Short mmCIF file of C-alpha atoms and ligand atoms in Angstrom, two decimals:
data_model
loop_
_atom_site.label_atom_id
_atom_site.label_comp_id
_atom_site.label_asym_id
_atom_site.label_seq_id
_atom_site.Cartn_x
_atom_site.Cartn_y
_atom_site.Cartn_z
CA UNK A 1 -56.26 -54.63 33.24
CA UNK A 2 -52.53 -54.60 33.99
CA UNK A 3 -51.34 -51.31 35.38
CA UNK A 4 -48.48 -49.52 33.68
CA UNK A 5 -45.12 -48.78 35.26
CA UNK A 6 -45.13 -45.27 36.69
CA UNK A 7 -42.08 -43.02 36.51
CA UNK A 8 -41.03 -40.13 38.73
CA UNK A 9 -38.93 -37.11 37.78
CA UNK A 10 -35.13 -37.38 38.15
CA UNK A 11 -35.05 -34.54 40.68
CA UNK A 12 -37.74 -36.14 42.87
CA UNK A 13 -36.16 -36.83 46.26
CA UNK A 14 -36.56 -40.22 47.97
CA UNK A 15 -35.83 -40.63 51.65
CA UNK A 16 -36.81 -42.12 54.95
CA UNK A 17 -37.48 -40.39 58.25
CA UNK A 18 -36.78 -40.88 61.95
CA UNK A 19 -36.94 -38.72 65.09
CA UNK A 20 -34.30 -38.40 67.80
CA UNK A 21 -36.35 -39.66 70.73
CA UNK A 22 -37.67 -42.62 68.75
CA UNK A 23 -34.27 -43.96 67.73
CA UNK A 24 -31.36 -42.41 69.66
CA UNK A 25 -31.90 -43.91 73.09
CA UNK A 26 -31.16 -42.45 76.51
CA UNK A 27 -32.93 -39.13 75.99
CA UNK A 28 -33.70 -38.80 79.69
CA UNK A 29 -33.60 -35.01 79.79
CA UNK A 30 -36.85 -34.29 77.93
CA UNK A 31 -40.55 -34.20 78.75
CA UNK A 32 -41.31 -37.45 76.95
CA UNK A 33 -38.91 -39.49 79.07
CA UNK A 34 -40.53 -38.01 82.16
CA UNK A 35 -44.00 -38.78 80.77
CA UNK A 36 -43.03 -42.40 79.98
CA UNK A 37 -42.11 -42.87 83.64
CA UNK A 38 -45.04 -41.03 85.19
CA UNK A 39 -47.71 -43.29 86.71
CA UNK A 40 -51.13 -42.91 85.11
CA UNK A 41 -50.03 -41.89 81.62
CA UNK A 42 -51.12 -44.07 78.70
CA UNK A 43 -47.50 -45.08 77.91
CA UNK A 44 -47.01 -48.78 77.24
CA UNK A 45 -43.29 -48.81 78.06
CA UNK A 46 -40.30 -46.47 78.33
CA UNK A 47 -38.11 -45.63 75.33
CA UNK A 48 -34.90 -46.82 77.02
CA UNK A 49 -32.08 -47.43 74.56
CA UNK A 50 -34.47 -47.06 71.59
CA UNK A 51 -32.41 -48.12 68.53
CA UNK A 52 -29.17 -46.79 70.02
CA UNK A 53 -28.80 -44.61 66.97
CA UNK A 54 -26.80 -42.12 68.98
CA UNK A 55 -23.95 -44.61 68.54
CA UNK A 56 -25.08 -46.55 65.50
CA UNK A 57 -25.87 -43.74 63.04
CA UNK A 58 -22.92 -44.60 60.75
CA UNK A 59 -24.36 -48.07 60.15
CA UNK A 60 -27.90 -46.74 59.62
CA UNK A 61 -26.84 -44.01 57.22
CA UNK A 62 -24.68 -46.45 55.24
CA UNK A 63 -27.56 -48.93 55.01
CA UNK A 64 -29.96 -46.25 53.81
CA UNK A 65 -27.56 -45.10 51.10
CA UNK A 66 -26.78 -48.67 50.01
CA UNK A 67 -30.49 -49.36 49.62
CA UNK A 68 -30.71 -46.58 47.02
CA UNK A 69 -32.26 -43.64 48.87
CA UNK A 70 -31.15 -40.04 48.35
CA UNK A 71 -32.08 -38.35 51.63
CA UNK A 72 -32.35 -38.90 55.37
CA UNK A 73 -34.71 -36.92 57.58
CA UNK A 74 -33.82 -36.96 61.27
CA UNK A 75 -34.23 -34.61 64.21
CA UNK A 76 -31.80 -32.93 66.55
CA UNK A 77 -32.62 -33.30 70.24
CA UNK A 78 -33.11 -29.93 71.93
CA UNK A 79 -32.57 -31.43 75.42
CA UNK A 80 -29.08 -32.63 74.44
CA UNK A 81 -28.07 -29.39 72.74
CA UNK A 82 -29.47 -27.11 75.46
CA UNK A 83 -29.61 -29.33 78.56
CA UNK A 84 -30.31 -26.36 80.86
CA UNK A 85 -31.63 -22.97 79.87
CA UNK A 86 -28.93 -21.02 78.05
CA UNK A 87 -26.28 -23.79 78.43
CA UNK A 88 -25.38 -25.12 75.03
CA UNK A 89 -23.47 -28.37 74.52
CA UNK A 90 -20.69 -28.12 71.96
CA UNK A 91 -20.29 -31.90 72.18
CA UNK A 92 -23.93 -32.50 71.22
CA UNK A 93 -23.69 -30.03 68.34
CA UNK A 94 -20.49 -31.74 67.18
CA UNK A 95 -22.32 -35.05 67.25
CA UNK A 96 -25.02 -33.76 64.90
CA UNK A 97 -22.37 -32.17 62.72
CA UNK A 98 -20.89 -35.64 62.32
CA UNK A 99 -24.31 -37.14 61.50
CA UNK A 100 -24.83 -34.50 58.80
CA UNK A 101 -21.30 -35.07 57.43
CA UNK A 102 -21.95 -38.82 57.39
CA UNK A 103 -25.08 -38.24 55.26
CA UNK A 104 -23.09 -36.03 52.87
CA UNK A 105 -20.29 -38.60 52.65
CA UNK A 106 -22.85 -41.18 51.54
CA UNK A 107 -24.48 -38.82 49.05
CA UNK A 108 -27.62 -38.34 51.15
CA UNK A 109 -29.35 -34.97 51.54
CA UNK A 110 -29.54 -34.30 55.30
CA UNK A 111 -33.03 -33.11 56.24
CA UNK A 112 -32.99 -31.76 59.77
CA UNK A 113 -36.04 -31.36 62.01
CA UNK A 114 -35.50 -28.98 64.91
CA UNK A 115 -38.38 -30.13 67.10
CA UNK A 116 -39.89 -33.59 66.90
CA UNK A 117 -42.29 -33.86 69.86
CA UNK A 118 -39.70 -33.58 72.66
CA UNK A 119 -38.94 -30.52 74.78
CA UNK A 120 -36.15 -30.23 77.40
CA UNK A 121 -37.33 -30.76 80.97
CA UNK A 122 -36.37 -27.19 81.93
CA UNK A 123 -38.54 -25.73 79.15
CA UNK A 124 -41.41 -28.10 79.97
CA UNK A 125 -41.31 -27.44 83.71
CA UNK A 126 -43.90 -24.67 83.52
CA UNK A 127 -46.75 -24.56 81.04
CA UNK A 128 -44.54 -25.59 78.11
CA UNK A 129 -46.29 -24.81 74.78
CA UNK A 130 -49.27 -23.13 76.41
CA UNK A 131 -46.85 -20.47 77.69
CA UNK A 132 -45.97 -17.99 74.91
CA UNK A 133 -42.36 -17.76 76.17
CA UNK A 134 -41.66 -21.25 74.76
CA UNK A 135 -41.76 -19.76 71.24
CA UNK A 136 -38.86 -17.41 72.03
CA UNK A 137 -36.94 -20.18 73.80
CA UNK A 138 -37.32 -22.46 70.81
CA UNK A 139 -36.27 -19.74 68.36
CA UNK A 140 -33.14 -19.04 70.41
CA UNK A 141 -32.30 -22.76 70.34
CA UNK A 142 -32.76 -22.80 66.54
CA UNK A 143 -30.49 -19.79 66.17
CA UNK A 144 -27.70 -21.49 68.14
CA UNK A 145 -28.14 -24.88 66.47
CA UNK A 146 -28.21 -23.54 62.94
CA UNK A 147 -25.11 -21.45 63.59
CA UNK A 148 -23.26 -24.72 64.22
CA UNK A 149 -24.98 -26.95 61.66
CA UNK A 150 -26.47 -24.76 58.96
CA UNK A 151 -23.66 -24.80 56.41
CA UNK A 152 -24.20 -28.47 55.56
CA UNK A 153 -27.98 -28.82 56.06
CA UNK A 154 -29.91 -29.83 52.92
CA UNK A 155 -33.42 -28.96 54.04
CA UNK A 156 -35.05 -28.19 57.39
CA UNK A 157 -38.34 -28.72 59.18
CA UNK A 158 -38.92 -26.30 62.04
CA UNK A 159 -41.51 -28.16 64.11
CA UNK A 160 -42.84 -31.65 63.42
CA UNK A 161 -46.61 -31.93 63.64
CA UNK A 162 -47.30 -29.00 65.97
CA UNK A 163 -50.99 -29.88 65.58
CA UNK A 164 -50.31 -33.26 67.21
CA UNK A 165 -48.20 -31.71 69.97
CA UNK A 166 -51.12 -29.41 70.79
CA UNK A 167 -54.04 -31.81 70.32
CA UNK A 168 -52.55 -34.87 71.97
CA UNK A 169 -50.73 -32.96 74.69
CA UNK A 170 -53.26 -30.32 75.73
CA UNK A 171 -56.64 -31.74 74.68
CA UNK A 172 -56.50 -35.55 74.56
CA UNK A 173 -53.88 -36.01 77.32
CA UNK A 174 -52.08 -38.73 75.35
CA UNK A 175 -48.79 -36.81 74.99
CA UNK A 176 -47.01 -34.63 77.55
CA UNK A 177 -48.00 -32.61 79.44
CA UNK A 178 -51.01 -34.97 79.49
CA UNK A 179 -53.74 -32.42 80.13
CA UNK A 180 -57.17 -31.75 78.70
CA UNK A 181 -57.81 -28.02 78.90
CA UNK A 182 -59.47 -26.10 76.07
CA UNK A 183 -57.88 -22.81 77.05
CA UNK A 184 -54.36 -24.24 77.20
CA UNK A 185 -55.01 -26.11 73.94
CA UNK A 186 -55.80 -22.85 72.21
CA UNK A 187 -52.70 -21.17 73.64
CA UNK A 188 -50.52 -24.12 72.64
CA UNK A 189 -51.69 -23.82 69.02
CA UNK A 190 -50.99 -20.07 69.07
CA UNK A 191 -47.53 -20.52 70.59
CA UNK A 192 -46.57 -23.30 68.19
CA UNK A 193 -47.58 -21.22 65.18
CA UNK A 194 -45.57 -18.27 66.46
CA UNK A 195 -42.64 -20.59 67.27
CA UNK A 196 -42.66 -21.81 63.69
CA UNK A 197 -42.60 -18.26 62.36
CA UNK A 198 -39.71 -17.25 64.65
CA UNK A 199 -37.79 -20.45 63.92
CA UNK A 200 -38.31 -19.97 60.19
CA UNK A 201 -36.68 -16.54 60.43
CA UNK A 202 -33.85 -17.86 62.62
CA UNK A 203 -33.04 -20.71 60.24
CA UNK A 204 -33.17 -18.41 57.22
CA UNK A 205 -30.83 -15.93 58.91
CA UNK A 206 -28.19 -18.56 59.74
CA UNK A 207 -25.44 -20.05 57.57
CA UNK A 208 -26.34 -22.25 54.61
CA UNK A 209 -29.07 -21.80 52.05
CA UNK A 210 -31.67 -24.52 52.30
CA UNK A 211 -35.46 -24.78 52.09
CA UNK A 212 -37.30 -24.45 55.40
CA UNK A 213 -40.83 -25.59 56.18
CA UNK A 214 -43.18 -26.94 58.79
CA UNK A 215 -44.30 -30.58 58.72
CA UNK A 216 -47.98 -31.11 59.46
CA UNK A 217 -49.95 -34.18 60.45
CA UNK A 218 -52.78 -34.50 57.94
CA UNK A 219 -55.62 -36.93 57.33
CA UNK A 220 -58.22 -37.34 54.64
CA UNK A 221 -61.25 -35.78 56.32
CA UNK A 222 -64.50 -37.48 55.37
CA UNK A 223 -68.02 -36.49 56.46
CA UNK A 224 -70.81 -39.02 56.58
CA UNK A 225 -74.23 -37.43 55.93
CA UNK A 226 -74.85 -34.86 58.66
CA UNK A 227 -71.22 -34.91 59.84
CA UNK A 228 -70.02 -32.00 57.72
CA UNK A 229 -70.05 -29.38 60.46
CA UNK A 230 -68.10 -31.56 62.94
CA UNK A 231 -65.60 -32.38 60.23
CA UNK A 232 -65.08 -28.75 59.25
CA UNK A 233 -64.59 -27.63 62.85
CA UNK A 234 -62.01 -30.30 63.70
CA UNK A 235 -60.19 -29.81 60.42
CA UNK A 236 -60.03 -26.09 61.02
CA UNK A 237 -58.14 -26.51 64.31
CA UNK A 238 -56.11 -29.52 63.24
CA UNK A 239 -55.03 -28.34 59.80
CA UNK A 240 -56.36 -25.04 58.44
CA UNK A 241 -54.86 -22.69 61.01
CA UNK A 242 -51.44 -24.19 60.27
CA UNK A 243 -51.81 -24.35 56.49
CA UNK A 244 -52.83 -20.70 56.51
CA UNK A 245 -49.88 -19.76 58.74
CA UNK A 246 -47.28 -21.28 56.38
CA UNK A 247 -48.34 -19.43 53.21
CA UNK A 248 -45.23 -18.12 51.47
CA UNK A 249 -42.86 -20.62 53.13
CA UNK A 250 -40.39 -22.64 51.03
CA UNK A 251 -42.57 -25.75 51.41
CA UNK A 252 -45.03 -27.50 53.66
CA UNK A 253 -44.32 -31.06 54.79
CA UNK A 254 -47.33 -33.33 54.37
CA UNK A 255 -47.45 -36.28 56.80
CA UNK A 256 -50.31 -38.66 56.21
CA UNK A 257 -51.26 -42.14 57.35
CA UNK A 258 -55.03 -42.61 57.19
CA UNK A 259 -58.42 -40.89 57.09
CA UNK A 260 -60.80 -39.49 59.71
CA UNK A 261 -64.55 -39.92 59.35
CA UNK A 262 -67.18 -37.80 61.05
CA UNK A 263 -70.83 -38.56 61.74
CA UNK A 264 -73.69 -36.29 62.81
CA UNK A 265 -73.76 -37.16 66.52
CA UNK A 266 -70.37 -36.20 67.91
CA UNK A 267 -67.25 -34.17 67.10
CA UNK A 268 -65.20 -37.28 67.94
CA UNK A 269 -64.16 -39.10 64.74
CA UNK A 270 -65.94 -42.37 63.99
CA UNK A 271 -64.05 -45.64 64.37
CA UNK A 272 -62.96 -47.78 61.43
CA UNK A 273 -65.62 -48.49 58.81
CA UNK A 274 -66.81 -52.03 58.30
CA UNK A 275 -64.80 -53.95 55.74
CA UNK A 276 -61.74 -51.67 55.91
CA UNK A 277 -58.66 -53.38 57.42
CA UNK A 278 -57.52 -51.97 60.78
CA UNK A 279 -53.80 -51.47 61.41
CA UNK A 280 -51.60 -51.81 64.51
CA UNK A 281 -52.27 -48.12 65.24
CA UNK A 282 -56.03 -48.76 65.46
CA UNK A 283 -56.84 -46.72 62.36
CA UNK A 284 -57.87 -47.79 58.88
CA UNK A 285 -55.64 -49.01 56.08
CA UNK A 286 -56.24 -46.04 53.79
CA UNK A 287 -53.32 -45.30 51.45
CA UNK A 288 -55.49 -43.03 49.26
CA UNK A 289 -55.29 -40.42 52.04
CA UNK A 290 -51.90 -39.19 50.82
CA UNK A 291 -53.22 -37.94 47.49
CA UNK A 292 -56.19 -36.26 49.16
CA UNK A 293 -54.01 -34.45 51.70
CA UNK A 294 -51.42 -33.30 49.15
CA UNK A 295 -54.23 -31.74 47.12
CA UNK A 296 -55.67 -30.03 50.18
CA UNK A 297 -52.28 -28.79 51.40
CA UNK A 298 -51.66 -27.18 48.01
CA UNK A 299 -55.13 -25.68 47.89
CA UNK A 300 -55.00 -24.07 51.34
CA UNK A 301 -51.31 -23.19 51.70
CA UNK A 302 -50.22 -22.63 48.10
CA UNK A 303 -46.79 -24.01 49.07
CA UNK A 304 -44.63 -26.55 47.26
CA UNK A 305 -45.03 -29.97 48.90
CA UNK A 306 -42.57 -32.38 50.42
CA UNK A 307 -44.08 -35.63 51.67
CA UNK A 308 -42.02 -35.67 54.84
CA UNK A 309 -43.80 -38.74 56.25
CA UNK A 310 -46.00 -41.52 54.93
CA UNK A 311 -45.95 -45.13 55.95
CA UNK A 312 -47.63 -48.01 57.69
CA UNK A 313 -47.18 -49.87 60.95
CA UNK A 314 -47.72 -53.52 60.09
CA UNK A 315 -46.20 -56.92 60.76
CA UNK A 316 -46.98 -57.85 57.15
CA UNK A 317 -44.23 -56.51 54.92
CA UNK A 318 -46.23 -57.32 51.76
CA UNK A 319 -48.97 -55.07 53.05
CA UNK A 320 -46.34 -52.32 53.47
CA UNK A 321 -45.38 -52.62 49.81
CA UNK A 322 -49.04 -52.56 48.75
CA UNK A 323 -49.69 -49.48 50.90
CA UNK A 324 -46.74 -47.51 49.58
CA UNK A 325 -47.51 -48.52 45.99
CA UNK A 326 -51.03 -47.16 46.35
CA UNK A 327 -49.86 -43.99 48.09
CA UNK A 328 -47.19 -43.30 45.43
CA UNK A 329 -49.71 -43.89 42.67
CA UNK A 330 -51.65 -41.00 44.23
CA UNK A 331 -48.51 -38.86 44.30
CA UNK A 332 -48.01 -39.57 40.60
CA UNK A 333 -51.60 -38.41 39.90
CA UNK A 334 -50.82 -35.17 41.71
CA UNK A 335 -47.71 -34.67 39.57
CA UNK A 336 -49.78 -35.41 36.46
CA UNK A 337 -52.09 -32.59 37.49
CA UNK A 338 -49.14 -30.21 37.73
CA UNK A 339 -48.90 -30.08 41.54
CA UNK A 340 -45.45 -29.22 42.86
CA UNK A 341 -44.59 -32.36 44.88
CA UNK A 342 -40.86 -32.71 45.42
CA UNK A 343 -40.18 -35.73 47.61
CA UNK A 344 -41.39 -38.82 49.40
CA UNK A 345 -39.99 -39.77 52.81
CA UNK A 346 -41.09 -43.15 54.13
CA UNK A 347 -41.79 -43.34 57.85
CA UNK A 348 -39.69 -45.02 59.08
CA UNK A 349 -36.18 -46.24 58.42
CA UNK A 350 -36.28 -48.45 61.52
CA UNK A 351 -38.83 -50.16 63.73
CA UNK A 352 -38.75 -47.70 66.62
CA UNK A 353 -40.36 -46.17 69.70
CA UNK A 354 -43.92 -45.28 68.73
CA UNK A 355 -44.60 -42.88 71.61
CA UNK A 356 -47.39 -44.01 73.98
CA UNK A 357 -47.71 -47.31 72.10
CA UNK A 358 -44.09 -48.22 72.75
CA UNK A 359 -42.36 -50.70 70.45
CA UNK A 360 -45.46 -52.63 69.34
CA UNK A 361 -46.19 -50.85 66.04
CA UNK A 362 -43.60 -51.70 63.41
CA UNK A 363 -43.26 -48.96 60.78
CA UNK A 364 -39.68 -49.76 59.78
CA UNK A 365 -38.14 -50.80 56.49
CA UNK A 366 -35.51 -52.28 58.78
CA UNK A 367 -36.27 -54.39 61.86
CA UNK A 368 -34.27 -53.87 65.04
CA UNK A 369 -33.58 -56.62 67.56
CA UNK A 370 -34.64 -55.15 70.91
CA UNK A 371 -31.82 -56.93 72.77
CA UNK A 372 -28.86 -57.03 70.40
CA UNK A 373 -29.84 -53.93 68.32
CA UNK A 374 -29.07 -55.97 65.22
CA UNK A 375 -30.57 -54.43 62.07
CA UNK A 376 -32.44 -56.75 59.64
CA UNK A 377 -33.40 -55.33 56.26
CA UNK A 378 -36.98 -56.20 55.27
CA UNK A 379 -37.97 -56.98 51.66
CA UNK A 380 -39.88 -53.67 51.54
CA UNK A 381 -36.61 -51.79 52.10
CA UNK A 382 -34.98 -53.35 49.06
CA UNK A 383 -38.18 -52.80 47.07
CA UNK A 384 -38.52 -49.10 47.95
CA UNK A 385 -34.77 -48.56 47.52
CA UNK A 386 -35.13 -49.87 43.99
CA UNK A 387 -38.03 -47.47 43.32
CA UNK A 388 -35.85 -44.66 44.69
CA UNK A 389 -32.84 -45.62 42.58
CA UNK A 390 -34.75 -46.03 39.33
CA UNK A 391 -37.65 -43.62 39.75
CA UNK A 392 -39.87 -46.42 38.46
CA UNK A 393 -42.84 -47.91 40.29
CA UNK A 394 -44.40 -51.17 39.21
CA UNK A 395 -47.77 -52.22 40.51
CA UNK A 396 -47.33 -54.73 43.35
CA UNK A 397 -48.19 -58.18 42.02
CA UNK A 398 -51.26 -59.65 43.68
CA UNK A 399 -50.98 -57.90 47.04
CA UNK A 400 -54.10 -56.54 48.65
CA UNK A 401 -54.65 -54.19 51.52
CA UNK A 402 -56.11 -56.81 53.88
C1 GCO B 501 -45.31 -38.19 63.49
C2 GCO B 501 -44.50 -38.80 63.77
C3 GCO B 501 -43.81 -40.03 64.06
C4 GCO B 501 -44.70 -41.20 64.25
C5 GCO B 501 -45.34 -41.64 62.97
C6 GCO B 501 -46.12 -42.92 63.08
O1 GCO B 501 -44.66 -37.18 63.10
O2 GCO B 501 -46.45 -38.51 63.75
O3 GCO B 501 -43.48 -37.98 63.22
O4 GCO B 501 -43.12 -39.65 65.21
O5 GCO B 501 -43.93 -42.21 64.76
O6 GCO B 501 -46.22 -40.66 62.52
O7 GCO B 501 -47.24 -42.78 63.88
#
C-alpha cells in the first residue's frame, strides 16, 4: 500500500550539525589532536585541516541556508577560546561571534555546543574528566564564552554526549585519555554530570534568553532472551544517570544512530544480527532506533526533545535518504502520540573527521574534497532541504535499507 505524505508542524526546526574539531582544522591545542598523534592509540589518521571551516564557514552557512534548512548546530572550541588556563582569546570569541552573526544573516538559528569531545591540553594534562576540578574549569569557560556570545545564541547544548566522553575515554580507551579504569570511569561520569549542571546555570545567567540542554548519545537497547540484566546495567550507566540528571532542563538532545543488543553471556553488546545491513561504522542499519530513543528520553527525563543528531555514514546516498525517511516517520509517530519533539538535526552537514576512524565514514549531506576542500552537494542534501522547506515528507520511492 502506498504510504501517505507526512507533514510536520510549521514551528518544527530543521537543521544540520557539526563539531569544531571535526570540521575547523588545525585544532592542535586540544587532547584529541594529541591523541591522534600518540603512538598506540586506535586513531586511523590525524584531523589535520579537517574541512577548513575555520576559514570557510561563510560558504558552508550560505549553502545550508540555500538548501532550505532553518538552523545550524556547531560547537565552539574551548582550546581556542581559553588556550591556557585563565587566558581568554578575544580574537577566538570574535570569530565565533561572526559565525553566529553569519547564521543570523542567513536566517538560521545558531545552536551552540560548548563542549564537543575536545578539551584544551592544559585542562587535560592531569586526570581531565576524572578530576572533579574539570567541572569548575568548564563552567568558568562557559561563563566567559556566553558573556561574549550569548546575546545572539538561539539554543545551546552544554556538553555533547558526556556518556561517550566517559565510556570511550575512561573505560574502552578509544577516546582520550585512552584508559580503561573503572574507578576513573565512575568519577568521569560524576564530573560530567556536575559540569553540565554548573554550565547550565552559567549559560542561564549570561546574556540572551535561549533554551539550554544536554545532548546525549542514545541507542535502542534490545535484550535477547536472558540478556535483560546486562542490558539494564549498561543502559543505566550509559543513559539513565544522565536522563535523570537533566530533569527540569529546557530540553534534552537525543542523538541516535543504531541499536545495541545484549545476550545472556556477556555485558558486551552483541555484534550485528544476521540479515541486518552493517554500516561503515560497524553497527547495524537501524533507523527505527530514533523513535525508540525519543520515547525513552521523554519517559525517563520528562523533558521536551530536540533531535540534535541523527544520521548515517554511508557511501550510498540513496541509503541515506531511506534511513532519514524511516527515522523521520518515527518522529512523526511520536508527534502523533503528543510527544513534545521540536527539531531534527541531521548529522552531518559535511563529510568530516570521524574521530578514531578518521575520514573513512561519510556522514555528510555535502562531500568535501580532501585536497582542494571543494564542497559537492549530494542529492540527499537537496532532498532533506526540500523536506525542511516544505515540512512534507514523501516515502522514498523504491529504496531499501540494504
Ligand atoms: C557524536 C558525535 C559526532 C559523531 C557522530 C557520528 O556526538 O557522536 O557528535 O561527533 O561524528 O555521532 O558518529
